[in-house]
Short mmCIF file of C-alpha atoms and ligand atoms in Angstrom, two decimals:
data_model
loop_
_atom_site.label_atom_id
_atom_site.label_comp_id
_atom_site.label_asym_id
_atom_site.label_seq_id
_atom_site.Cartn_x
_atom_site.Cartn_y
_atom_site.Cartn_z
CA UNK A 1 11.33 -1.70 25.16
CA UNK A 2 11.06 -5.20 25.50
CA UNK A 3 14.18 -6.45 23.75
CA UNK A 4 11.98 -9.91 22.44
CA UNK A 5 8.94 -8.62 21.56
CA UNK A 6 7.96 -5.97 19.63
CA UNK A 7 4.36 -4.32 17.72
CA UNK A 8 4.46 -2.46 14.47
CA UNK A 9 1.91 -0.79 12.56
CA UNK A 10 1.31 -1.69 8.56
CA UNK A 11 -0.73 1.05 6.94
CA UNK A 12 -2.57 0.07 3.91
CA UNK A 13 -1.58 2.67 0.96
CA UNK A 14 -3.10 4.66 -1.43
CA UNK A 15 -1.76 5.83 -5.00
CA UNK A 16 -3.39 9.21 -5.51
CA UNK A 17 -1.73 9.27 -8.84
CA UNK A 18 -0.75 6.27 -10.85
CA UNK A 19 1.28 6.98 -14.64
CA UNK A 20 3.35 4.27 -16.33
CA UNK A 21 5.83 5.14 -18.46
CA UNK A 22 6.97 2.92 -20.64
CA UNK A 23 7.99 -1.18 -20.48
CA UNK A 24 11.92 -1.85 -19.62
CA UNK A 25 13.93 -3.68 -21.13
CA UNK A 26 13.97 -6.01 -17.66
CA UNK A 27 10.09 -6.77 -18.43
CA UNK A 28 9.15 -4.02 -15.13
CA UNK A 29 7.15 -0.97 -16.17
CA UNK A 30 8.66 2.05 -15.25
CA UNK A 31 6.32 4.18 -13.14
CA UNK A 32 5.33 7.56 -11.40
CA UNK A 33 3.20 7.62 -8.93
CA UNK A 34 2.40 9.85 -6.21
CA UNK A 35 1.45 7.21 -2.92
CA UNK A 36 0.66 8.09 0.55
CA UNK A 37 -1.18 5.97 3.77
CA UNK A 38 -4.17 5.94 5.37
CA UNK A 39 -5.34 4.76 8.84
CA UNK A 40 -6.12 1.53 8.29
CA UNK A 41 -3.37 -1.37 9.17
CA UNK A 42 -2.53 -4.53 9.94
CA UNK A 43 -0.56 -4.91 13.27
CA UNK A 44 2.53 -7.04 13.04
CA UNK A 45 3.87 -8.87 16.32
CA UNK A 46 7.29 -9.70 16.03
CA UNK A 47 8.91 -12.29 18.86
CA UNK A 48 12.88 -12.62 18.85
CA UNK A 49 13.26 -16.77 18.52
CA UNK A 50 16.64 -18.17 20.17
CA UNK A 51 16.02 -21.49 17.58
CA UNK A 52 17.11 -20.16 13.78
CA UNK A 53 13.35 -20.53 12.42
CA UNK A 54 10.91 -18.11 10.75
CA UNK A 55 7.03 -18.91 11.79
CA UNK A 56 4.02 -17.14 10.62
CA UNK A 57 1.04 -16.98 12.56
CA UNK A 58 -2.48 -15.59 10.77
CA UNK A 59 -5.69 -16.34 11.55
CA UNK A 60 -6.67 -15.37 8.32
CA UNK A 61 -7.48 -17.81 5.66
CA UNK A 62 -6.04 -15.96 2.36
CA UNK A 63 -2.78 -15.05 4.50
CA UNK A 64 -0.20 -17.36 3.36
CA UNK A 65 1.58 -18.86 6.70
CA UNK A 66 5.04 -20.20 4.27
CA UNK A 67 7.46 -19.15 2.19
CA UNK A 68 5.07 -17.76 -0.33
CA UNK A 69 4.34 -14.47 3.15
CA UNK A 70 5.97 -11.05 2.17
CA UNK A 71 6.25 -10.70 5.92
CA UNK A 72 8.36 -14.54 5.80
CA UNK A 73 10.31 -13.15 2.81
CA UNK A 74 11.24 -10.24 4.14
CA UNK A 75 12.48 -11.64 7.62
CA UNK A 76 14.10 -13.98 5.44
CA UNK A 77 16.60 -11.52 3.47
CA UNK A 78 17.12 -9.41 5.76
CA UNK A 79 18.22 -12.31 8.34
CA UNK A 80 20.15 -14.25 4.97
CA UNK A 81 22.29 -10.12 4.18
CA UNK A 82 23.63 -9.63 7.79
CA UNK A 83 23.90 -13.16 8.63
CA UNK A 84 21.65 -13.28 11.98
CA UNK A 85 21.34 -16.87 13.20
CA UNK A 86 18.34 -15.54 15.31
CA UNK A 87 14.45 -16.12 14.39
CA UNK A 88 11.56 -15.08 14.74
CA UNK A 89 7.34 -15.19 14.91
CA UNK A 90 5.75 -13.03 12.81
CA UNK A 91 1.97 -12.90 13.87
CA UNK A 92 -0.26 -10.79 11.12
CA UNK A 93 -3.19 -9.14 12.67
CA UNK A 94 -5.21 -8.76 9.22
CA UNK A 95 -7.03 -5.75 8.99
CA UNK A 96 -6.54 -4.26 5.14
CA UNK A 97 -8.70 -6.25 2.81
CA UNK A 98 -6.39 -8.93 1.18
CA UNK A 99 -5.98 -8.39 -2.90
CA UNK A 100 -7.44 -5.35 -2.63
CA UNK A 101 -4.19 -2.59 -4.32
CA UNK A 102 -3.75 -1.29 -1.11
CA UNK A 103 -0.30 -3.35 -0.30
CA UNK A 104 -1.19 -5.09 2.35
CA UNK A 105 1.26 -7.51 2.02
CA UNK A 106 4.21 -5.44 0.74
CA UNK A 107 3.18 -3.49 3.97
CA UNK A 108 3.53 -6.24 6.12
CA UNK A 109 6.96 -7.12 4.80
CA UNK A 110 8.21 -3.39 5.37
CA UNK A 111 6.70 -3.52 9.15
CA UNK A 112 8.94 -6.82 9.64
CA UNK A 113 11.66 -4.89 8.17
CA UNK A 114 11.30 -1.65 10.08
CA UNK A 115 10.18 -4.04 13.31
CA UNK A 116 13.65 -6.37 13.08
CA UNK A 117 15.50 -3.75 12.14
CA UNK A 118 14.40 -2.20 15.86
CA UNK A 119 14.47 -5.54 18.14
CA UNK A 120 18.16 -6.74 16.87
CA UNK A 121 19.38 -3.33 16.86
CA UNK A 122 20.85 -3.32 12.82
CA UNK A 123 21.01 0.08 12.92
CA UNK A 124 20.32 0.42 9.36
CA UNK A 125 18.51 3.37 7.76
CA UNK A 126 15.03 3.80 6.12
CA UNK A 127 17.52 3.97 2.27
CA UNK A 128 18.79 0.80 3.38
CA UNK A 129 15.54 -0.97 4.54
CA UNK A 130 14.34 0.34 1.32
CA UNK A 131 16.76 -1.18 -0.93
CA UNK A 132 16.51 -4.68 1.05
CA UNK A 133 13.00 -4.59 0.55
CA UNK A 134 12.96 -3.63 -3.32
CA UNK A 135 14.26 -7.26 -3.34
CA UNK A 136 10.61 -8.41 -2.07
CA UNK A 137 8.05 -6.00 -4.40
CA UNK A 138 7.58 -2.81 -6.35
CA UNK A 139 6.12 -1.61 -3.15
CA UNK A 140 8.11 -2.08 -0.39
CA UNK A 141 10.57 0.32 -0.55
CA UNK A 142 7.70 3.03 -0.61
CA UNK A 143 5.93 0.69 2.25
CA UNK A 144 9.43 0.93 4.34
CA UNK A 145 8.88 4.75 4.93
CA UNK A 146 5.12 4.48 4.70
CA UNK A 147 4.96 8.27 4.74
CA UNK A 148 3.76 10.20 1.38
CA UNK A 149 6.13 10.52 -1.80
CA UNK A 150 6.50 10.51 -5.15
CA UNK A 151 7.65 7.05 -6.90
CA UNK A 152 9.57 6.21 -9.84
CA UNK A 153 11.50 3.43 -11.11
CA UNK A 154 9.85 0.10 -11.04
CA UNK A 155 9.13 1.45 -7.51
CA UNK A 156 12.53 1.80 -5.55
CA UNK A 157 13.17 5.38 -6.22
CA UNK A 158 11.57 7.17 -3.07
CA UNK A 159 11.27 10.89 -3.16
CA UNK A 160 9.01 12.08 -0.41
CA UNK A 161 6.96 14.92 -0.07
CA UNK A 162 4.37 16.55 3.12
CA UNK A 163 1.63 14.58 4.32
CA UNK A 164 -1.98 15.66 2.54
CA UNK A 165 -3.95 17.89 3.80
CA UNK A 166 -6.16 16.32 6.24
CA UNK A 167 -9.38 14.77 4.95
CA UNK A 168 -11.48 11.59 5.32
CA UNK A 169 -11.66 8.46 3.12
CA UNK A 170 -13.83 6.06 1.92
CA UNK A 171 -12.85 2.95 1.00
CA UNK A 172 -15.08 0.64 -1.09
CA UNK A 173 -14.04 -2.99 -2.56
CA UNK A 174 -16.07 -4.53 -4.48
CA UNK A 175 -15.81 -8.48 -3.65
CA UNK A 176 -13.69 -9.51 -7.40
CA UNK A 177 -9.92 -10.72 -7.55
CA UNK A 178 -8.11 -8.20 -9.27
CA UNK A 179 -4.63 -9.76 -10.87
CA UNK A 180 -2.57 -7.31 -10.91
CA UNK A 181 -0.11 -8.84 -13.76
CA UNK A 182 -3.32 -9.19 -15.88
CA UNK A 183 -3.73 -5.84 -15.26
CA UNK A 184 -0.39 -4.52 -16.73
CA UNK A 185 0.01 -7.09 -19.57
CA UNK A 186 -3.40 -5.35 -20.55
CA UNK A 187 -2.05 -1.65 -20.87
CA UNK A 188 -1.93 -0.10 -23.90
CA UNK A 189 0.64 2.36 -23.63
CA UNK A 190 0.09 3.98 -26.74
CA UNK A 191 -3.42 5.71 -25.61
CA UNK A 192 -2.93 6.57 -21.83
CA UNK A 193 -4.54 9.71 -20.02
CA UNK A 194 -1.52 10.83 -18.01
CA UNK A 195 -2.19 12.28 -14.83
CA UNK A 196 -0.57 15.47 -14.21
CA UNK A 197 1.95 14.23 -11.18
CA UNK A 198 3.39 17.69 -11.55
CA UNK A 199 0.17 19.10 -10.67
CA UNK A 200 -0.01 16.54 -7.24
CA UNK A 201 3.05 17.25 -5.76
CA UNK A 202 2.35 20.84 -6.23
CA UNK A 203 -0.99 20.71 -4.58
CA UNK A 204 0.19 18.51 -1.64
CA UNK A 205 3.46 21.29 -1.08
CA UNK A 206 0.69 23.83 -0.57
CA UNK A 207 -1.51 22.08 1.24
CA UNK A 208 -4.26 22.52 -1.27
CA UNK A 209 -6.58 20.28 -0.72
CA UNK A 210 -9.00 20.89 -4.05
CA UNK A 211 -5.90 21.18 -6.20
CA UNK A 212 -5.06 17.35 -4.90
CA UNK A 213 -8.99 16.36 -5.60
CA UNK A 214 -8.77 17.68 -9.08
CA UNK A 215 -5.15 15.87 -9.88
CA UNK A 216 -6.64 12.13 -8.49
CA UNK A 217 -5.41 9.87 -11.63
CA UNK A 218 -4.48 6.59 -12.51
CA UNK A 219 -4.07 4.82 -15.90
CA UNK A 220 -5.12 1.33 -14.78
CA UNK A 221 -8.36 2.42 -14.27
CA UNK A 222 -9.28 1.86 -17.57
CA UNK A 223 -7.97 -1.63 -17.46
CA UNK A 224 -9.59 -2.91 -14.83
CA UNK A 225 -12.70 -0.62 -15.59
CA UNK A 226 -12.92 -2.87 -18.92
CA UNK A 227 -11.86 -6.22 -17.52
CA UNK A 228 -14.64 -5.57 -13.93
CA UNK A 229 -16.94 -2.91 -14.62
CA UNK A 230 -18.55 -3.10 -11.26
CA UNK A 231 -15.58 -1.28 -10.11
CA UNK A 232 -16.22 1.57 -12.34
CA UNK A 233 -20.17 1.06 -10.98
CA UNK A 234 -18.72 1.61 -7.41
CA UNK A 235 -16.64 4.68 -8.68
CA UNK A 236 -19.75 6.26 -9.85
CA UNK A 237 -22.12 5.31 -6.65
CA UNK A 238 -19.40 6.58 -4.48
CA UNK A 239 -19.14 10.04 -6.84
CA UNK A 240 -23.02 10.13 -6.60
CA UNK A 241 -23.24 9.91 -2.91
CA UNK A 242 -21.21 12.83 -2.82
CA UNK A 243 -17.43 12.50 -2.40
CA UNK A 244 -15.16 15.28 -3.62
CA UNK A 245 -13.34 12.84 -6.18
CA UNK A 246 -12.84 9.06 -6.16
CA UNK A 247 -9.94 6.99 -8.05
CA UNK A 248 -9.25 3.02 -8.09
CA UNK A 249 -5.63 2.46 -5.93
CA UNK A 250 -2.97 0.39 -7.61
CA UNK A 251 -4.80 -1.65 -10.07
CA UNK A 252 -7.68 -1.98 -8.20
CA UNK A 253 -10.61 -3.25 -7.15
CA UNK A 254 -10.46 -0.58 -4.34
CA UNK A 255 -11.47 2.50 -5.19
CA UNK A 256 -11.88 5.46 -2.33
CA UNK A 257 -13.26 8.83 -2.19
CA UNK A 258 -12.17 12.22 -0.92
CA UNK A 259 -13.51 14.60 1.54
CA UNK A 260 -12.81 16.89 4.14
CA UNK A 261 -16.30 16.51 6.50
CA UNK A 262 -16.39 13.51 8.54
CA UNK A 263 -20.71 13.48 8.22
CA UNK A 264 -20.47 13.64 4.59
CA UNK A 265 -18.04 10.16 5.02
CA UNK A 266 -20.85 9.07 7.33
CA UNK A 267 -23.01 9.68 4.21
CA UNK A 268 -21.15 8.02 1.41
CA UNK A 269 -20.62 5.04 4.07
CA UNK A 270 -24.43 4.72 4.49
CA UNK A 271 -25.56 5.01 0.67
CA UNK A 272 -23.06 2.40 -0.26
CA UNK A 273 -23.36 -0.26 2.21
CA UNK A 274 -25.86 -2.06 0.91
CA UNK A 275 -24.07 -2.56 -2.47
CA UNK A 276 -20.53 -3.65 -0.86
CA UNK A 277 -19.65 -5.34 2.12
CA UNK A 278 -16.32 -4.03 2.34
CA UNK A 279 -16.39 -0.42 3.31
CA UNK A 280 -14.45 1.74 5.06
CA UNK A 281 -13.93 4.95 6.79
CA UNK A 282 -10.62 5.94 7.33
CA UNK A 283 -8.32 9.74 8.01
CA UNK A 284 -5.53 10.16 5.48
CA UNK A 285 -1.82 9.13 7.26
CA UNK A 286 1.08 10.03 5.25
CA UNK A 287 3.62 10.78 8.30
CA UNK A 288 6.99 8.75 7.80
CA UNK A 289 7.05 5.85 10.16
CA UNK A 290 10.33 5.50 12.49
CA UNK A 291 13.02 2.10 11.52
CA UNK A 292 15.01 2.78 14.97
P1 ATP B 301 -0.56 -6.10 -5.24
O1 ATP B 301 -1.23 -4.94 -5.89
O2 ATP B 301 0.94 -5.94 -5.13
O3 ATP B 301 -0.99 -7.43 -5.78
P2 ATP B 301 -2.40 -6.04 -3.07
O4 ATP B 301 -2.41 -5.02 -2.01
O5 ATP B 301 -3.46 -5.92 -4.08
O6 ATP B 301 -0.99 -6.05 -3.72
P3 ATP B 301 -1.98 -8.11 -1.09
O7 ATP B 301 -3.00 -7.89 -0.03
O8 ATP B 301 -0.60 -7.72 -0.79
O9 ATP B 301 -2.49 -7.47 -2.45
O10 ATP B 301 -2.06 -9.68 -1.47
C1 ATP B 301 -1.81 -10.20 -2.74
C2 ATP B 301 -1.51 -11.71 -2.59
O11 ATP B 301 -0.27 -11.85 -1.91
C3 ATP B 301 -2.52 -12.48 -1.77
O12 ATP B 301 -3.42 -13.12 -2.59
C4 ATP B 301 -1.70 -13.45 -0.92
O13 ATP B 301 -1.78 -14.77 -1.38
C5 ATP B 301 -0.27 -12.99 -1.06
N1 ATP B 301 0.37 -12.55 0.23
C6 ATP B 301 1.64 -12.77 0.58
N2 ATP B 301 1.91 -12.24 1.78
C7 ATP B 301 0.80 -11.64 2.21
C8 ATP B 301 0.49 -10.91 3.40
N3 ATP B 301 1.38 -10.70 4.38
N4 ATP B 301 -0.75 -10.41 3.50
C9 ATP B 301 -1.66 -10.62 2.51
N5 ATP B 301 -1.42 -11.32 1.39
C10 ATP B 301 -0.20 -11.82 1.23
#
């Protein structure tokens, strides 16, 4: 390996189950959520800097190249908790949609992580990479293993579980800004249709592929449903054109649909193409990504 240079991989995520609990006393909502990746990423270049500096380098226009970059954050802490006088370019090859509740940037910041962690030899593990990162966003820690598990806490607590069964996604996002604290300040946790997370991890243990289908949930839905119904319209085209199941991830506007044959994703693709220029076709990931 080339001890100054180095490529990792940022895989957008999915939540195939999304349940809040309740609101803590610390103002975070305490969640459960089952979350896994998918073959779509941004690719992170990270180049070991002799002066002590921390540059970001996008050519895309909503990637912030400051302070305000997960990926900047994250090289940030982790250089400020073991002291490293070293720094670094981060160059962000953007390829999930920005603001789109698939983390690209919390992935980002967890490919720095995992990608530092590698080129200056820290040695730490993925717990420890996790618990740095839960100082970043809700998602990180989950984004640090990028592999499939179920998620509690505001997010930190990482319990993983098998890959899914293999199967094809489509991704549609309609072109709105979801906010994401709107979002939550809107949930009325009196009334919410849990999902049945139980019911996930079981079907994802045995590899049951319909049982998973069946268990898709998430509680923001409605939320976002009410505040941009056009996301519930692409929910339904996407059902329509024939995928297994479809949910919204994180609190939208993505939403993606299930299935196992790759000409029926051709299919789903096609019929919704003309209403959305953001769609994709991507294989579910869920294998745990390496930190050494
Ligand atoms: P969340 O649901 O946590 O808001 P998301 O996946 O919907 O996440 P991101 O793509 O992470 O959204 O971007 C949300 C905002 O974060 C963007 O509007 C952007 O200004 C800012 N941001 C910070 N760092 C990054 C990054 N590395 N990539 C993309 N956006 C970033």
């Amino acid at each position: 390996m080339n001890n100054r240079m180095i490529y990792e991989k940022a895989p957008a995520k999915i939540n195939l189950a999304l349940d809040v609990l309740h609101k803590r006393e610390d103002g975070y909502h305490e969640v459960n959520m089952i979350m896994t990746t998918i073959d779509l990423a941004d690719r992170i270049e990270l180049k070991s800097l002799e002066q002590n500096e921390i540059k970001i380098v996008s050519d895309n226009r909503f990637v912030p190249d400051d302070e305000r970059n997960l990926a900047y954050k994250a090289a940030f802490i982790i250089k400020e908790k073991l002291g490293i006088q070293k720094g670094v370019q981060i160059t962000i090859d953007k390829q999930i949609p920005v603001a789109a509740g698939l983390a690209g940037g919390s992935s980002d910041a967890a490919a720095v992580l995992r990608g530092l962690n590698k080129i200056w030899k820290l040695q730490l593990t993925h717990e420890q990479l996790a618990e740095i990162g839960s100082e970043i966003g809700s998602d990180v820690p989950f984004c640090v293993y990028s592999s499939t598990a179920c998620v509690t806490g505001r997010g930190e607590k990482i319990h993983e579980l098998p890959a899914p069964p293999p199967c094809w996604i489509v991704l549609a996002k309609p072109s709105i800004g979801v906010s994401t604290r709107v979002v939550y300040e809107q949930l009325t946790l009196e009334y919410l249709n849990h999902p049945d997370i139980e019911g996930m991890k079981q079907a994802i243990q045995k590899q049951d592929y319909s049982g998973m289908t069946a268990k898709l949930g998430n509680v923001l839905e409605t939320v976002t449903f009410r505040l941009h119904p056009e996301v519930k319209t692409m929910k339904e085209r996407m059902l329509k054109a024939g995928a297994d199941n479809v949910l919204m991830s994180g609190s939208g506007p993505t939403v993606f649909g299930l299935t196992r044959k790759d000409q029926k994703a051709e299919r789903i693709y096609n019929s919704l193409k003309g209403f959305c220029n953001e769609v994709y076709v991507v294989r579910m990931l869920g294998q745990r990504l390496p930190v050494d």
